[in-house]
Coordinates of C-alpha atoms in Angstrom, one line a residue:
Chain A
D1 CA -96.1 93.8 -30.3
G2 CA -95.9 96.7 -32.8
G3 CA -96.6 100.1 -31.5
I4 CA -95.4 103.6 -30.5
T5 CA -93.4 104.2 -27.4
Q6 CA -93.2 107.6 -25.8
S7 CA -90.9 108.4 -22.9
P8 CA -90.8 109.6 -20.3
K9 CA -94.4 109.5 -19.1
Y10 CA -93.9 112.6 -17.0
L11 CA -91.4 115.4 -17.5
F12 CA -90.6 118.5 -15.6
R13 CA -88.9 121.6 -17.1
K14 CA -87.0 124.3 -15.2
E15 CA -87.0 127.9 -16.4
G16 CA -84.7 128.4 -19.4
Q17 CA -84.2 124.7 -19.9
N18 CA -84.6 122.6 -23.1
V19 CA -86.1 119.2 -22.8
T20 CA -86.5 116.4 -25.3
L21 CA -89.4 114.0 -25.6
S22 CA -88.8 110.6 -27.1
C23 CA -91.0 108.8 -29.6
E24 CA -90.1 105.4 -31.1
Q25 CA -92.2 103.3 -33.4
N26 CA -91.7 99.7 -34.7
L27 CA -94.6 99.8 -37.1
N28 CA -92.3 100.5 -40.1
H29 CA -94.4 103.7 -40.8
D30 CA -92.9 106.4 -42.9
A31 CA -94.9 109.3 -41.5
M32 CA -94.7 110.6 -37.9
Y33 CA -96.4 113.4 -36.1
W34 CA -96.3 115.4 -32.8
Y35 CA -99.4 116.9 -31.3
R36 CA -100.0 119.0 -28.2
Q37 CA -103.2 118.6 -26.1
D38 CA -104.5 121.3 -23.7
P39 CA -107.6 121.0 -21.5
G40 CA -110.7 122.0 -23.4
Q41 CA -109.0 122.2 -26.7
G42 CA -108.5 119.7 -29.5
L43 CA -105.1 118.3 -30.4
R44 CA -102.9 120.7 -32.3
L45 CA -100.2 119.7 -34.7
I46 CA -96.7 120.8 -33.8
Y47 CA -94.5 119.1 -36.4
Y48 CA -94.8 116.2 -38.8
S49 CA -92.4 114.1 -40.9
Q50 CA -93.2 112.4 -44.1
I51 CA -90.0 110.4 -44.4
V52 CA -86.5 110.1 -42.9
N53 CA -84.5 113.4 -42.9
D54 CA -87.6 115.4 -43.7
F55 CA -89.9 117.3 -41.4
Q56 CA -92.4 120.2 -41.7
K57 CA -93.9 122.7 -39.3
G58 CA -97.4 122.2 -38.2
D59 CA -99.8 124.8 -36.8
I60 CA -97.9 125.6 -33.6
A61 CA -94.2 125.0 -34.2
E62 CA -92.8 128.0 -32.5
G63 CA -90.6 127.1 -29.5
Y64 CA -90.3 123.5 -30.7
S65 CA -87.7 121.6 -32.8
V66 CA -87.6 118.0 -34.2
S67 CA -85.2 115.7 -36.0
R68 CA -85.8 112.5 -38.1
E69 CA -82.5 110.8 -38.5
K70 CA -84.0 107.3 -38.3
K71 CA -87.2 105.9 -39.6
E72 CA -88.3 104.7 -36.2
S73 CA -87.5 107.8 -34.1
F74 CA -88.9 111.3 -34.1
P75 CA -87.8 113.2 -30.9
L76 CA -89.3 116.5 -30.0
T77 CA -87.3 119.2 -28.2
V78 CA -89.3 121.8 -26.2
T79 CA -87.0 124.9 -26.1
S80 CA -86.8 127.7 -23.6
A81 CA -88.5 129.9 -26.3
Q82 CA -91.8 128.0 -25.7
K83 CA -93.2 130.1 -22.9
N84 CA -96.2 127.9 -22.1
P85 CA -95.0 124.3 -22.4
T86 CA -97.3 122.7 -19.9
A87 CA -99.4 120.3 -21.8
F88 CA -99.9 116.6 -22.8
Y89 CA -97.8 115.7 -25.8
L90 CA -98.8 112.9 -28.2
C91 CA -96.8 111.3 -30.9
A92 CA -98.4 109.4 -33.8
S93 CA -97.5 107.6 -37.0
S94 CA -99.1 106.4 -40.2
I95 CA -98.1 104.1 -43.0
D96 CA -97.4 107.0 -45.3
F97 CA -98.3 110.6 -46.0
G98 CA -100.2 112.1 -48.8
Q99 CA -102.7 109.3 -49.4
G100 CA -105.5 110.8 -47.2
G101 CA -106.7 107.4 -46.2
Q102 CA -104.3 105.9 -43.7
P103 CA -105.2 106.0 -40.0
Q104 CA -102.9 107.5 -37.5
H105 CA -101.7 105.4 -34.5
F106 CA -100.9 107.1 -31.2
G107 CA -98.5 106.6 -28.3
D108 CA -99.5 107.0 -24.7
G109 CA -98.2 110.5 -24.3
T110 CA -95.8 112.6 -22.2
R111 CA -97.1 115.1 -19.7
L112 CA -94.8 118.1 -19.4
S113 CA -95.0 120.5 -16.5
I114 CA -93.0 123.6 -15.4
L115 CA -91.1 123.5 -12.1
Chain B
K1 CA -111.3 128.2 -41.6
Q2 CA -111.6 124.5 -41.2
E3 CA -113.1 123.6 -37.8
V4 CA -114.5 120.6 -36.2
T5 CA -117.1 120.8 -33.4
Q6 CA -118.4 118.0 -31.2
I7 CA -121.6 118.0 -29.3
P8 CA -122.3 117.4 -26.5
A9 CA -119.1 118.2 -24.6
A10 CA -120.0 115.8 -21.8
L11 CA -122.6 113.0 -21.4
S12 CA -123.5 110.8 -18.5
V13 CA -125.9 107.9 -19.0
P14 CA -126.9 104.7 -17.3
E15 CA -125.6 101.4 -18.5
G16 CA -127.5 99.8 -21.5
E17 CA -128.5 103.0 -23.2
N18 CA -127.9 103.5 -26.9
L19 CA -125.9 106.7 -27.5
V20 CA -125.3 109.1 -30.4
L21 CA -122.2 111.4 -30.4
N22 CA -122.1 114.2 -32.9
C23 CA -119.3 115.7 -35.0
S24 CA -119.7 118.6 -37.4
F25 CA -117.1 120.1 -39.8
T26 CA -117.1 123.4 -41.6
D27 CA -115.5 122.4 -44.9
S28 CA -117.2 119.4 -46.5
A29 CA -114.2 118.6 -48.9
I30 CA -112.8 116.0 -46.6
Y31 CA -110.7 113.0 -47.5
N32 CA -111.7 110.9 -44.5
L33 CA -113.0 111.1 -40.9
Q34 CA -111.6 109.2 -38.0
W35 CA -113.1 108.5 -34.6
F36 CA -110.8 108.0 -31.6
R37 CA -111.2 107.0 -28.0
Q38 CA -109.0 108.5 -25.2
D39 CA -108.9 107.2 -21.7
P40 CA -107.7 109.6 -18.9
G41 CA -104.0 110.3 -19.2
K42 CA -103.6 108.0 -22.2
G43 CA -103.0 108.3 -25.9
L44 CA -105.7 107.9 -28.6
T45 CA -107.0 104.6 -29.8
S46 CA -108.4 104.6 -33.4
L47 CA -112.0 103.2 -33.4
L48 CA -113.3 103.8 -37.0
L49 CA -112.1 105.5 -40.1
I50 CA -114.6 106.5 -42.8
Q51 CA -113.4 107.3 -46.3
S52 CA -115.1 110.3 -48.0
S53 CA -116.8 107.9 -50.5
Q54 CA -118.3 105.8 -47.7
R55 CA -121.5 106.4 -45.7
E56 CA -120.8 104.4 -42.7
Q57 CA -118.4 102.0 -40.9
T58 CA -119.2 99.4 -38.2
S59 CA -117.1 97.7 -35.6
G60 CA -118.8 95.6 -32.9
R61 CA -121.2 97.9 -31.0
L62 CA -119.9 101.0 -32.7
N63 CA -121.3 102.5 -35.9
A64 CA -120.1 105.7 -37.5
S65 CA -122.0 107.5 -40.3
L66 CA -120.8 110.3 -42.6
D67 CA -122.8 112.9 -44.4
K68 CA -120.3 115.0 -46.3
S69 CA -122.8 117.3 -47.9
S70 CA -124.1 118.4 -44.5
G71 CA -120.7 118.3 -42.8
R72 CA -121.7 115.8 -40.1
S73 CA -120.7 112.5 -38.7
T74 CA -122.3 110.5 -35.9
L75 CA -120.9 107.8 -33.7
Y76 CA -123.5 105.4 -32.5
I77 CA -122.8 103.2 -29.4
A78 CA -125.2 100.4 -28.8
A79 CA -126.0 99.0 -25.4
S80 CA -123.4 101.2 -23.6
Q81 CA -121.3 99.7 -20.8
P82 CA -119.2 101.3 -18.0
G83 CA -116.1 100.3 -19.9
D84 CA -117.2 102.7 -22.7
S85 CA -116.5 105.6 -20.3
A86 CA -113.8 107.7 -22.0
T87 CA -113.4 110.8 -24.2
Y88 CA -114.4 110.3 -27.8
L89 CA -112.6 112.5 -30.4
C90 CA -113.5 113.1 -34.0
A91 CA -110.9 114.2 -36.6
V92 CA -111.0 115.0 -40.3
I93 CA -108.4 115.0 -43.0
Y94 CA -108.4 117.4 -45.9
N95 CA -106.0 117.4 -48.8
T96 CA -103.1 118.5 -46.6
D97 CA -103.2 115.1 -44.9
K98 CA -103.1 116.7 -41.5
L99 CA -105.7 115.7 -38.9
I100 CA -108.0 118.5 -37.6
F101 CA -109.5 117.4 -34.2
G102 CA -112.7 118.3 -32.4
T103 CA -112.6 119.0 -28.7
G104 CA -114.2 115.7 -27.8
T105 CA -117.2 114.3 -26.0
R106 CA -116.5 113.1 -22.4
L107 CA -118.7 110.0 -21.8
Q108 CA -119.5 108.5 -18.5
V109 CA -121.6 105.3 -18.3
F110 CA -122.7 104.4 -14.8
P111 CA -123.9 100.9 -13.6

């Protein structure tokens, strides 16, 4: 079945540590996205990628980094510079970017907590 | 500033009722609007996508309408069931192609 796989489901970060969240899709989608969800707030865009080897900052990119070396993979690294990383992280993809009419499909999320 | 608001924040109803969830957006120049469902601890499932040129979309017991000029969309759920219990999120896309989400309506349907 085609879809988006996020791993791990739960992740714990120690003080000063960088952690990487995995996102893999087999939908052959060009565009991929990372969102952060906090209680009582809507999803906020961290980074997005329109195509392989390209990515752009979203609304809350500080303290995060990404790479897009392969079409199917878009890992997110939460760096030690992100002082409030505890949240639910969601990865999404869409067929392409810039058309305004393509739905985004989401993975099941990774919950990150501070130790 | 482009913002999306959803009312009510939470709703609890008995099984069988017809429901209306509301979504409003401050900038009416949208490309499309998408309704999602989110179960606790899970990702988002796309329910309906309405293009800016459309007035409504239907899927089974769900019907979503769009009134661009007034900056509103409604999600109508007919004959609600306990399995409909979830958080429903509305999101809009402008010319930047980035989704702007509302904070959601948490729905509980009890038997």
